PDB file of N, CA and C in Angstrom:
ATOM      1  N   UNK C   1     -46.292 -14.253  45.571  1.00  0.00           N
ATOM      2  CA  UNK C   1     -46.211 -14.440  46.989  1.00  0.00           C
ATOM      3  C   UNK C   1     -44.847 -13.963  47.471  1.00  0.00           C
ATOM      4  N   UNK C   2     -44.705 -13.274  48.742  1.00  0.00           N
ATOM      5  CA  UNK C   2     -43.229 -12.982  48.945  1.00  0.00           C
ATOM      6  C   UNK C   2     -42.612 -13.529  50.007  1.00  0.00           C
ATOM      7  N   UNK C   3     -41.400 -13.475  50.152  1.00  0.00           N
ATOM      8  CA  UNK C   3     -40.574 -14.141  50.727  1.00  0.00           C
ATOM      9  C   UNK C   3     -41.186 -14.863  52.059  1.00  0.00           C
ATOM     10  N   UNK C   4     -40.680 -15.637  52.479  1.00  0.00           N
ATOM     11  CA  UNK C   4     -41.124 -16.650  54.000  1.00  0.00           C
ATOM     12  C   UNK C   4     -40.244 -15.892  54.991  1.00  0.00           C
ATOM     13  N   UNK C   5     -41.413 -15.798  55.807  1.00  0.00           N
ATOM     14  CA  UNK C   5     -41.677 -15.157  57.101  1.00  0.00           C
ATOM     15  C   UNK C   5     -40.637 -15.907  57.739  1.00  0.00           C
ATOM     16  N   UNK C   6     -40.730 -17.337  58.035  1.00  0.00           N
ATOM     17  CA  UNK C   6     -40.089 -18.356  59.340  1.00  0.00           C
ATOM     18  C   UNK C   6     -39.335 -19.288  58.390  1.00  0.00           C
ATOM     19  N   UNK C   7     -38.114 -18.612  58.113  1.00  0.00           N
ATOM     20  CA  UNK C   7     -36.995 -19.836  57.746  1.00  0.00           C
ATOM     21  C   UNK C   7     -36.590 -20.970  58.327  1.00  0.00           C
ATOM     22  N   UNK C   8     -36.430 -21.744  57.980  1.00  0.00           N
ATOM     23  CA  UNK C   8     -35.933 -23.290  58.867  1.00  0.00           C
ATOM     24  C   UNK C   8     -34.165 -23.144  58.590  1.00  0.00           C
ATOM     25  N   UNK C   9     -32.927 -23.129  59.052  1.00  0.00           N
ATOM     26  CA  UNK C   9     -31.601 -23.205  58.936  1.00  0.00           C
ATOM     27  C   UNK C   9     -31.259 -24.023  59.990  1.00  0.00           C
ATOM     28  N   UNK C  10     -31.155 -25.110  59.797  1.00  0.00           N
ATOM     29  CA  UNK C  10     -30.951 -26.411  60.566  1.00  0.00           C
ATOM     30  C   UNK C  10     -29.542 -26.144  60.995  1.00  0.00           C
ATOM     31  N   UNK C  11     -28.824 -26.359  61.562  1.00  0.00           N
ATOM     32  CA  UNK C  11     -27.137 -26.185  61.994  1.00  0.00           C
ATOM     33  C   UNK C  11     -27.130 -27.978  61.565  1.00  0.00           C
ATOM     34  N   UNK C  12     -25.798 -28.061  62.092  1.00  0.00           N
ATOM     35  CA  UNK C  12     -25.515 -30.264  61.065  1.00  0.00           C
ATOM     36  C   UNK C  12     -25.681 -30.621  62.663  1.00  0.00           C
ATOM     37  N   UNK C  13     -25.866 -30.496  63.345  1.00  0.00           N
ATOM     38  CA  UNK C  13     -25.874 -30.487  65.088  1.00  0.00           C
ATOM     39  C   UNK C  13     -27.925 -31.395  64.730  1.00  0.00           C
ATOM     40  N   UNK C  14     -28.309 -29.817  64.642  1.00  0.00           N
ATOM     41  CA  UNK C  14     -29.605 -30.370  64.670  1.00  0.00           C
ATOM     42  C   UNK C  14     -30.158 -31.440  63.586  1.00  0.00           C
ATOM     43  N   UNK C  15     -29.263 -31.109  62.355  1.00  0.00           N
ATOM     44  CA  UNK C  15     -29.647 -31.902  61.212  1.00  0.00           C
ATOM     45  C   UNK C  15     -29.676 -33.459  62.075  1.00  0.00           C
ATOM     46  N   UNK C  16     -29.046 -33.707  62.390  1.00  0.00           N
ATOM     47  CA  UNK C  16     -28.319 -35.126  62.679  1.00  0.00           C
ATOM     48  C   UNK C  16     -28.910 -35.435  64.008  1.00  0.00           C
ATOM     49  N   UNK C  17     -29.680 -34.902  64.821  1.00  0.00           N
ATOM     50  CA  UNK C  17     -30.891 -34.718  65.833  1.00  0.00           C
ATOM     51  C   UNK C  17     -32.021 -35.366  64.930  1.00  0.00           C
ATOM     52  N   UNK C  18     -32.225 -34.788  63.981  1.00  0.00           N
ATOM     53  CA  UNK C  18     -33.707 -35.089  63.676  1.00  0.00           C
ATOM     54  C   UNK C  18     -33.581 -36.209  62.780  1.00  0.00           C
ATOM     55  N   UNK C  19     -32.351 -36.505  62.407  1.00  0.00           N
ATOM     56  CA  UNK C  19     -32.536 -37.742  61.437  1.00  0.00           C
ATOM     57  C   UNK C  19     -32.668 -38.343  62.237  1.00  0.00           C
ATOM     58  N   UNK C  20     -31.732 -38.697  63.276  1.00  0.00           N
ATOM     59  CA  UNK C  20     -31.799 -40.026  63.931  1.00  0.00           C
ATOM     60  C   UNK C  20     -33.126 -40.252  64.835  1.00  0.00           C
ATOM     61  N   UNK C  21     -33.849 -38.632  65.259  1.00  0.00           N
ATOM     62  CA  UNK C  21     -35.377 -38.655  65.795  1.00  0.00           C
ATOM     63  C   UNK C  21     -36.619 -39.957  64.787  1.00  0.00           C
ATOM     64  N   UNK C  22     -36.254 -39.354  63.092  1.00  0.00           N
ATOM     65  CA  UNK C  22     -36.714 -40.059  62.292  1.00  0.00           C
ATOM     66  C   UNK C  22     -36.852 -41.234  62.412  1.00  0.00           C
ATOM     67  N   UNK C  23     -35.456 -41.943  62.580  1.00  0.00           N
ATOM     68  CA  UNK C  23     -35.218 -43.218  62.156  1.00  0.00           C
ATOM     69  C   UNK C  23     -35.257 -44.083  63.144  1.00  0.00           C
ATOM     70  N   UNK C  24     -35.260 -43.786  64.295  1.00  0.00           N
ATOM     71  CA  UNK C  24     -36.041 -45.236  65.206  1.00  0.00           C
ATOM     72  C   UNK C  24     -37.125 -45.540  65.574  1.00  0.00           C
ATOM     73  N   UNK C  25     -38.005 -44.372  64.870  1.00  0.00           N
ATOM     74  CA  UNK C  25     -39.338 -45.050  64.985  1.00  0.00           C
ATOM     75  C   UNK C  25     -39.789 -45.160  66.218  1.00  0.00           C
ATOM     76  N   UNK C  26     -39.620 -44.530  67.466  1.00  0.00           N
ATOM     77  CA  UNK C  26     -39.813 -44.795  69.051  1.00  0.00           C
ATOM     78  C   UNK C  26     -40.588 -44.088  69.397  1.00  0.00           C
ATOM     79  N   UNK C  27     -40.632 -42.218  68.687  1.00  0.00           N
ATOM     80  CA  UNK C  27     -41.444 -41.735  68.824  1.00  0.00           C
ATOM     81  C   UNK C  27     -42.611 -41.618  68.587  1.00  0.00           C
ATOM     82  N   UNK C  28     -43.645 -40.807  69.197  1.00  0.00           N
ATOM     83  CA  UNK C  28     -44.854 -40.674  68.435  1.00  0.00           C
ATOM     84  C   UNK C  28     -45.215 -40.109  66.924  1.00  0.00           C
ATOM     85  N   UNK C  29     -46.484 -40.433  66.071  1.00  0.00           N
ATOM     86  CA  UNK C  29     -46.542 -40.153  64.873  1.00  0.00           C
ATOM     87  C   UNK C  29     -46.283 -38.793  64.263  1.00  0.00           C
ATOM     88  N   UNK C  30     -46.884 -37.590  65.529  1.00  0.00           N
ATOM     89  CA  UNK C  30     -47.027 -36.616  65.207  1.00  0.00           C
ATOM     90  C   UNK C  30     -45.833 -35.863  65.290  1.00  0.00           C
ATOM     91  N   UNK C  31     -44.989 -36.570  66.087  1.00  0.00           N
ATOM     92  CA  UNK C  31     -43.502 -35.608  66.747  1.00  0.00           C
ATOM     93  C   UNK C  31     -42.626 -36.006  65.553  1.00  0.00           C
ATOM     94  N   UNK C  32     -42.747 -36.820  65.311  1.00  0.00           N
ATOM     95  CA  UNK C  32     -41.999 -37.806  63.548  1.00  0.00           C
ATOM     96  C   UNK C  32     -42.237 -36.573  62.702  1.00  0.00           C
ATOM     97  N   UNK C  33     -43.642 -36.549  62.180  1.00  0.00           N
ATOM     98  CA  UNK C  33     -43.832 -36.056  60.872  1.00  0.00           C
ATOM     99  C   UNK C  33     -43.606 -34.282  61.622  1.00  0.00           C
ATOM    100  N   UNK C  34     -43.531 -33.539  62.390  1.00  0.00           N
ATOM    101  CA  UNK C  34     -42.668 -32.257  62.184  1.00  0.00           C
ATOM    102  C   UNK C  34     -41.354 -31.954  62.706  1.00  0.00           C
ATOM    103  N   UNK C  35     -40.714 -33.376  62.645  1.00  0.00           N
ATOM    104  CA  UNK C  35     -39.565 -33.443  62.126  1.00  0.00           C
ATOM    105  C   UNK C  35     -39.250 -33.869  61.225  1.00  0.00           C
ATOM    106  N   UNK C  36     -39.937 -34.388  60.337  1.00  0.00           N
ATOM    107  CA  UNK C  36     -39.769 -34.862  59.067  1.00  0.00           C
ATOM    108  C   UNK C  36     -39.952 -33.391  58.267  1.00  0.00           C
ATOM    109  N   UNK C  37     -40.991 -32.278  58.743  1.00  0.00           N
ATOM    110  CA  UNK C  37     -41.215 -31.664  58.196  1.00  0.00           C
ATOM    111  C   UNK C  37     -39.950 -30.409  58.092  1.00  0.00           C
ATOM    112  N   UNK C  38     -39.321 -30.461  59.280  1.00  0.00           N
ATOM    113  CA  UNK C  38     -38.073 -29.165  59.606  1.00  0.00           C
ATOM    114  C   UNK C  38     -36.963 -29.966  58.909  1.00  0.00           C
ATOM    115  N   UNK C  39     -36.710 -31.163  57.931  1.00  0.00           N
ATOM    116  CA  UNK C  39     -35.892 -31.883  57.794  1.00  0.00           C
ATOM    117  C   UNK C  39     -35.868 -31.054  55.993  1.00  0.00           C
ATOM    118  N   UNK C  40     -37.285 -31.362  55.804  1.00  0.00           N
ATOM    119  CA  UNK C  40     -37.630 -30.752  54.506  1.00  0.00           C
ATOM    120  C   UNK C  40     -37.607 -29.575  54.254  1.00  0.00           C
ATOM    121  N   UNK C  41     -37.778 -28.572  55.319  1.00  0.00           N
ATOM    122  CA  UNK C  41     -37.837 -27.158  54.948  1.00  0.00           C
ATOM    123  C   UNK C  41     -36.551 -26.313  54.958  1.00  0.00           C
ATOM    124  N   UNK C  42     -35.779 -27.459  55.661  1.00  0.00           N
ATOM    125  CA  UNK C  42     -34.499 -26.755  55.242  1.00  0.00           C
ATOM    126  C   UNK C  42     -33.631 -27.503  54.045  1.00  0.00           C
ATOM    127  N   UNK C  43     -34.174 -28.374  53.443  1.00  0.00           N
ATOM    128  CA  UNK C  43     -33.884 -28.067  52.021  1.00  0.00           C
ATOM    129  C   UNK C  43     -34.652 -27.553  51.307  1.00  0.00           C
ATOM    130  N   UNK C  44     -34.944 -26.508  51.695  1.00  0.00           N
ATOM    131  CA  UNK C  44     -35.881 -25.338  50.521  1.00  0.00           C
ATOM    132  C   UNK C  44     -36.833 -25.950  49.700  1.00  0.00           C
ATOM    133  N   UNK C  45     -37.693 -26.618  50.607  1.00  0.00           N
ATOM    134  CA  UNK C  45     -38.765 -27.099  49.890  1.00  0.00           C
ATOM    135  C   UNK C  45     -39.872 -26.115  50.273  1.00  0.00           C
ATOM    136  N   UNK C  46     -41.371 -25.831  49.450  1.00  0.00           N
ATOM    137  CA  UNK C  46     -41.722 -24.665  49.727  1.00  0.00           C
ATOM    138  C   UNK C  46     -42.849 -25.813  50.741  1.00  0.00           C
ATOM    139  N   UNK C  47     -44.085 -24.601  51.196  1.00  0.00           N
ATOM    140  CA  UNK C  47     -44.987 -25.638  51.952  1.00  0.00           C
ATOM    141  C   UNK C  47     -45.741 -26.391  51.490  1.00  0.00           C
ATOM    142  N   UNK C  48     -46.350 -26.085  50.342  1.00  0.00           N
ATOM    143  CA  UNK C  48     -46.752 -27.257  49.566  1.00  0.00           C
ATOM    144  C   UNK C  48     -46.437 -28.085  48.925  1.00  0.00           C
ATOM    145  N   UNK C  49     -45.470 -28.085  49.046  1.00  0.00           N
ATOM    146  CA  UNK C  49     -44.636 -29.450  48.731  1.00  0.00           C
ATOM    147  C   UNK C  49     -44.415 -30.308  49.858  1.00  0.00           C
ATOM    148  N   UNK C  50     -43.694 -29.855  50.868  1.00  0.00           N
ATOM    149  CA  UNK C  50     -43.648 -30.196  52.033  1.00  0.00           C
ATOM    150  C   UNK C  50     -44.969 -31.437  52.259  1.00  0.00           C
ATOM    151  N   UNK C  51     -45.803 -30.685  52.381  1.00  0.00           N
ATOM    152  CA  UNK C  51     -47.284 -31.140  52.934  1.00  0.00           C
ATOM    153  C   UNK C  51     -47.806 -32.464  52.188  1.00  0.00           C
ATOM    154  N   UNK C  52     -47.228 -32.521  50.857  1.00  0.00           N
ATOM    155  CA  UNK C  52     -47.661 -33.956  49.843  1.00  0.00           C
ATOM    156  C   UNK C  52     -46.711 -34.867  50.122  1.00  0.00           C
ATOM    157  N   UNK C  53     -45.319 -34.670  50.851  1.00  0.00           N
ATOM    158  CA  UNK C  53     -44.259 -35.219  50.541  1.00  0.00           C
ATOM    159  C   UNK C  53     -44.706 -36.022  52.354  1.00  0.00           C
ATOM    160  N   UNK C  54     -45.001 -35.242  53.341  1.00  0.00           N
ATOM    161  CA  UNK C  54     -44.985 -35.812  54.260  1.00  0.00           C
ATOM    162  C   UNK C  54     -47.030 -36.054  54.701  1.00  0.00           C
ATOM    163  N   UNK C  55     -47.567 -35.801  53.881  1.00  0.00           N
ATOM    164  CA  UNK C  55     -49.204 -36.332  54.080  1.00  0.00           C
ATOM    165  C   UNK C  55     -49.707 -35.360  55.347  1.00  0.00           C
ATOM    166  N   UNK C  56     -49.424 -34.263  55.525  1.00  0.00           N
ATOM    167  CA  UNK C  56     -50.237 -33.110  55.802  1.00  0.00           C
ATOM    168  C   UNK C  56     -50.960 -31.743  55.731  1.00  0.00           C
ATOM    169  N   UNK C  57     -51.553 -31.019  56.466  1.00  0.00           N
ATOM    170  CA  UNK C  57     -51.887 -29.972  55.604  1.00  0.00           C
ATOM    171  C   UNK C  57     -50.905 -28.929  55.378  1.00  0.00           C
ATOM    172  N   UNK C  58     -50.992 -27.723  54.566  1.00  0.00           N
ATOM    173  CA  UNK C  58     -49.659 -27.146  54.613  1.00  0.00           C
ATOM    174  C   UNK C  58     -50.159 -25.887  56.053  1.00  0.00           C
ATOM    175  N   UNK C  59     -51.257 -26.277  56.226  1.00  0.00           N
ATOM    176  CA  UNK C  59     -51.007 -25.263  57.676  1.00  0.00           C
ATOM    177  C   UNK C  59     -49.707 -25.735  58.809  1.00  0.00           C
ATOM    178  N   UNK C  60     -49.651 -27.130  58.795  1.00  0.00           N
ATOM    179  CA  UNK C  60     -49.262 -27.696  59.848  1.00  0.00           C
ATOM    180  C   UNK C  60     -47.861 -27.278  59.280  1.00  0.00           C
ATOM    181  N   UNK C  61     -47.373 -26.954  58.330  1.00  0.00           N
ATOM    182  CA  UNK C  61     -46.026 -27.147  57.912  1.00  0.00           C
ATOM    183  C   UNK C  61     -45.800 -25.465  58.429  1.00  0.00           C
ATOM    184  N   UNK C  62     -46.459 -24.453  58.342  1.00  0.00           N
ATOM    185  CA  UNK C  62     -46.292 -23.681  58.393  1.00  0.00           C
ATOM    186  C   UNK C  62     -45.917 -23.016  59.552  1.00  0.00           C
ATOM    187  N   UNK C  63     -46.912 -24.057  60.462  1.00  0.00           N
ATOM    188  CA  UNK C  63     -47.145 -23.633  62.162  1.00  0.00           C
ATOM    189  C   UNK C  63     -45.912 -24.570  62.656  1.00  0.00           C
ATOM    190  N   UNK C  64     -45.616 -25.599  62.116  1.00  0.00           N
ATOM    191  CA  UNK C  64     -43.885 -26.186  62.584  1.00  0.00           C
ATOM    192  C   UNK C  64     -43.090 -25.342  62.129  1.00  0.00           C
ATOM    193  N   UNK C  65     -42.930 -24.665  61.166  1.00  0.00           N
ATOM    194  CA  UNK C  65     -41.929 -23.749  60.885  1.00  0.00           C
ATOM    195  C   UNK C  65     -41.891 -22.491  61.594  1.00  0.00           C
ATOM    196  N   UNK C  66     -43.050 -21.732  62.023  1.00  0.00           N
ATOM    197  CA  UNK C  66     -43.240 -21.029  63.203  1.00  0.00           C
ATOM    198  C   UNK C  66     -42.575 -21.382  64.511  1.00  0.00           C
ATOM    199  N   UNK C  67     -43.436 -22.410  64.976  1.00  0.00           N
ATOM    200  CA  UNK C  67     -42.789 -23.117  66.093  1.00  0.00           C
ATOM    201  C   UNK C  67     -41.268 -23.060  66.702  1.00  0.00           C
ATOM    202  N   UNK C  68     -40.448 -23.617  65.059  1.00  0.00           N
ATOM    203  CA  UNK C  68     -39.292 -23.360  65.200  1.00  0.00           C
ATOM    204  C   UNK C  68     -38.089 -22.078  65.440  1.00  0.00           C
ATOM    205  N   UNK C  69     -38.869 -21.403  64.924  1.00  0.00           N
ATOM    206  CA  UNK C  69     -38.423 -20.276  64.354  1.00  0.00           C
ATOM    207  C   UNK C  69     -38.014 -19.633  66.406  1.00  0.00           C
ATOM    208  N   UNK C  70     -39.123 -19.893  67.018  1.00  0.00           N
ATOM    209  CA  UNK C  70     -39.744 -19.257  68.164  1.00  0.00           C
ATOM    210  C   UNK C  70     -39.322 -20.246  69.230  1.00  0.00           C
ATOM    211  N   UNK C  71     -38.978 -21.607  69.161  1.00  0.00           N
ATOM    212  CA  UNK C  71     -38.830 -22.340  70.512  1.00  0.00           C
ATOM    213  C   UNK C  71     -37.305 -23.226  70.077  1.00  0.00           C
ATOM    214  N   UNK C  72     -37.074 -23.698  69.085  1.00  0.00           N
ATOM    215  CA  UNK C  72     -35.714 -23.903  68.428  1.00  0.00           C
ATOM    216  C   UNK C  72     -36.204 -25.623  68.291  1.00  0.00           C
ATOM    217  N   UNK C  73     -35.789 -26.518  68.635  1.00  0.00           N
ATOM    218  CA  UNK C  73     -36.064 -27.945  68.057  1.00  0.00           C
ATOM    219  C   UNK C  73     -37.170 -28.736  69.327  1.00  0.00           C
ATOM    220  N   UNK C  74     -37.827 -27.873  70.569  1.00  0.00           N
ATOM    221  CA  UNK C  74     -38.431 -28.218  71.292  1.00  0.00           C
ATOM    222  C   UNK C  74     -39.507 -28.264  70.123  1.00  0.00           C
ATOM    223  N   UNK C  75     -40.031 -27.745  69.483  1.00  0.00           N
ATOM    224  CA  UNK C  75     -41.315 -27.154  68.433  1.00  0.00           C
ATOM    225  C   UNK C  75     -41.519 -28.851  68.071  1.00  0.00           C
ATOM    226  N   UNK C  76     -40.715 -29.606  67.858  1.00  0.00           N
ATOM    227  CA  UNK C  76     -41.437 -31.152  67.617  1.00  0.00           C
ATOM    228  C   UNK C  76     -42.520 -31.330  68.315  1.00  0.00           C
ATOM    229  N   UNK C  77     -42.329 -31.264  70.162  1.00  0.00           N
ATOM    230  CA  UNK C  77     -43.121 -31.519  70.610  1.00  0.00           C
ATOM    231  C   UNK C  77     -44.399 -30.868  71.152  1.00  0.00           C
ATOM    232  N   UNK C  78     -45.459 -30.967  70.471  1.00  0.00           N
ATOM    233  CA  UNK C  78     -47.012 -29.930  70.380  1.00  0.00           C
ATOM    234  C   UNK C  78     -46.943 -29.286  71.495  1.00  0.00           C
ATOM    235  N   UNK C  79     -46.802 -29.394  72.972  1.00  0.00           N
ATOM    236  CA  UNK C  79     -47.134 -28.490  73.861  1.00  0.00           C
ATOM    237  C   UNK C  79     -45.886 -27.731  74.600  1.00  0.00           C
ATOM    238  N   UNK C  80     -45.980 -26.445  74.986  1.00  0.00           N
ATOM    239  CA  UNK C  80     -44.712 -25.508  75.344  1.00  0.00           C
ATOM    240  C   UNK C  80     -44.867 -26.479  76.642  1.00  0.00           C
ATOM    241  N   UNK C  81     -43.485 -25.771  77.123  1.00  0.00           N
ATOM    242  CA  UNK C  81     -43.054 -26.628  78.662  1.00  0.00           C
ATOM    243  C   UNK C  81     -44.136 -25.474  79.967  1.00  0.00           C
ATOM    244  N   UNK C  82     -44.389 -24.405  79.259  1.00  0.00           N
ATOM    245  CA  UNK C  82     -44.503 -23.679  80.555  1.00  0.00           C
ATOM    246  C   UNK C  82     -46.525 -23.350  80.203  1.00  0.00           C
ATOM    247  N   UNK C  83     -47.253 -24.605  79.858  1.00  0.00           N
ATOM    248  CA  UNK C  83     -48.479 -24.336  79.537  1.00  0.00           C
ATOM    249  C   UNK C  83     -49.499 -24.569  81.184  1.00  0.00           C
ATOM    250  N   UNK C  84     -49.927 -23.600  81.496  1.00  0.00           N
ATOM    251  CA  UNK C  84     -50.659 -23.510  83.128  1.00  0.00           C
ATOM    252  C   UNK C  84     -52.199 -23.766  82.732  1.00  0.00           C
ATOM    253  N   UNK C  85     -52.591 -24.748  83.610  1.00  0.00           N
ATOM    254  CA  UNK C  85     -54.068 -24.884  83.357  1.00  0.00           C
ATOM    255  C   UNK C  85     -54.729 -24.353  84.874  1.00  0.00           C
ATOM    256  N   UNK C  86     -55.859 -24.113  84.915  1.00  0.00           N
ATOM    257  CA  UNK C  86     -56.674 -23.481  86.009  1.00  0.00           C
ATOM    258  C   UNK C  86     -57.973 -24.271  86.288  1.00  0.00           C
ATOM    259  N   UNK C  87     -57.440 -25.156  87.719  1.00  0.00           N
ATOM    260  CA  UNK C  87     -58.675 -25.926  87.984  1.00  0.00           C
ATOM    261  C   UNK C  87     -59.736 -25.544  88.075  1.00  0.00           C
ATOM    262  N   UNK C  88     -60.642 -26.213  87.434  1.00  0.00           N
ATOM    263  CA  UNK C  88     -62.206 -26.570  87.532  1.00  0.00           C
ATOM    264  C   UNK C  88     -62.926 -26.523  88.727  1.00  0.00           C
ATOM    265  N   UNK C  89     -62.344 -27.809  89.572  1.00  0.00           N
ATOM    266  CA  UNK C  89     -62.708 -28.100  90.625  1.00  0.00           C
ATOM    267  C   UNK C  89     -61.399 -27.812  91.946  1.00  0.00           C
ATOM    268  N   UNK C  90     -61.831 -27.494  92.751  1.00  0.00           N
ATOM    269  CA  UNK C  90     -60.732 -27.400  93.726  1.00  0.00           C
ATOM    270  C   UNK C  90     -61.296 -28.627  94.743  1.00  0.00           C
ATOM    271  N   UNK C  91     -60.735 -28.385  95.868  1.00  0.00           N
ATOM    272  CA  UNK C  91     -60.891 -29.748  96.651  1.00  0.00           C
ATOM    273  C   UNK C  91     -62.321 -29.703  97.487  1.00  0.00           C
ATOM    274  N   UNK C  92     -63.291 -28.415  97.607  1.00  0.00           N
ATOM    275  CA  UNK C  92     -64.332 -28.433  98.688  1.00  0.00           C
ATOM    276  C   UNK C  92     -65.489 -28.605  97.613  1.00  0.00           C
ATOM    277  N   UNK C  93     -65.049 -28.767  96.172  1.00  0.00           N
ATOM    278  CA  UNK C  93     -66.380 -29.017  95.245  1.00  0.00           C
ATOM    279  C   UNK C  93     -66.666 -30.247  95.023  1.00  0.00           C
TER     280      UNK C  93
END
C-alpha cells in the first residue's frame, strides 16, 4: 500500500484543543470520537488501528483525516458551515 494521501500534523496549539475537547465530556459522541481519532493519527497510527482503538470503521477514520486535511479542526464537526438546503415547500403550498 503506498504512502497516505491526508496526513494529520497536529501543531501543540491544536494538540491541546482536542485533548481538552476529549476530556470534558460536554460534547457530543460523534464530535469526541473524531477527535479522538485526529489525536491518534497524528501519532502515526495507521487506520486500522485507529478504528479498533477508538470502535469505528476505518472509513470514518479516513474521511476525518480528509476532513482535516481540507477544513483544519472545524472537520470534528459533521456538517460544513456553508451547507444550503432548497425548500420543498415555499409559503403558497
Amino acid at each position: 500500500m503506498g504512502a497516505k494521501k491526508y496526513i494529520v500534523d497536529l501543531s501543540d496549539e491544536d494538540r491541546k484543543t482536542l485533548e481538552q475537547f476529549t476530556s470534558t465530556g460536554e460534547q457530543r459522541a460523534q464530535e469526541n470520537t473524531r477527535a479522538r481519532i485526529l489525536l491518534k493519527a497524528d501519532d502515526g497510527l495507521t487506520d486500522a488501528t485507529i478504528s479498533e482503538h477508538v470502535g469505528c470503521h476505518p472509513q470514518t477514520v479516513h474521511n476525518t483525516r480528509k476532513d482535516y486535511t481540507e477544513r483544519g479542526l472545524a472537520a470534528i464537526h459533521r456538517r460544513k458551515p456553508d451547507r444550503e438546503y432548497e425548500r420543498k415547500l415555499d409559503g403558497n403550498a
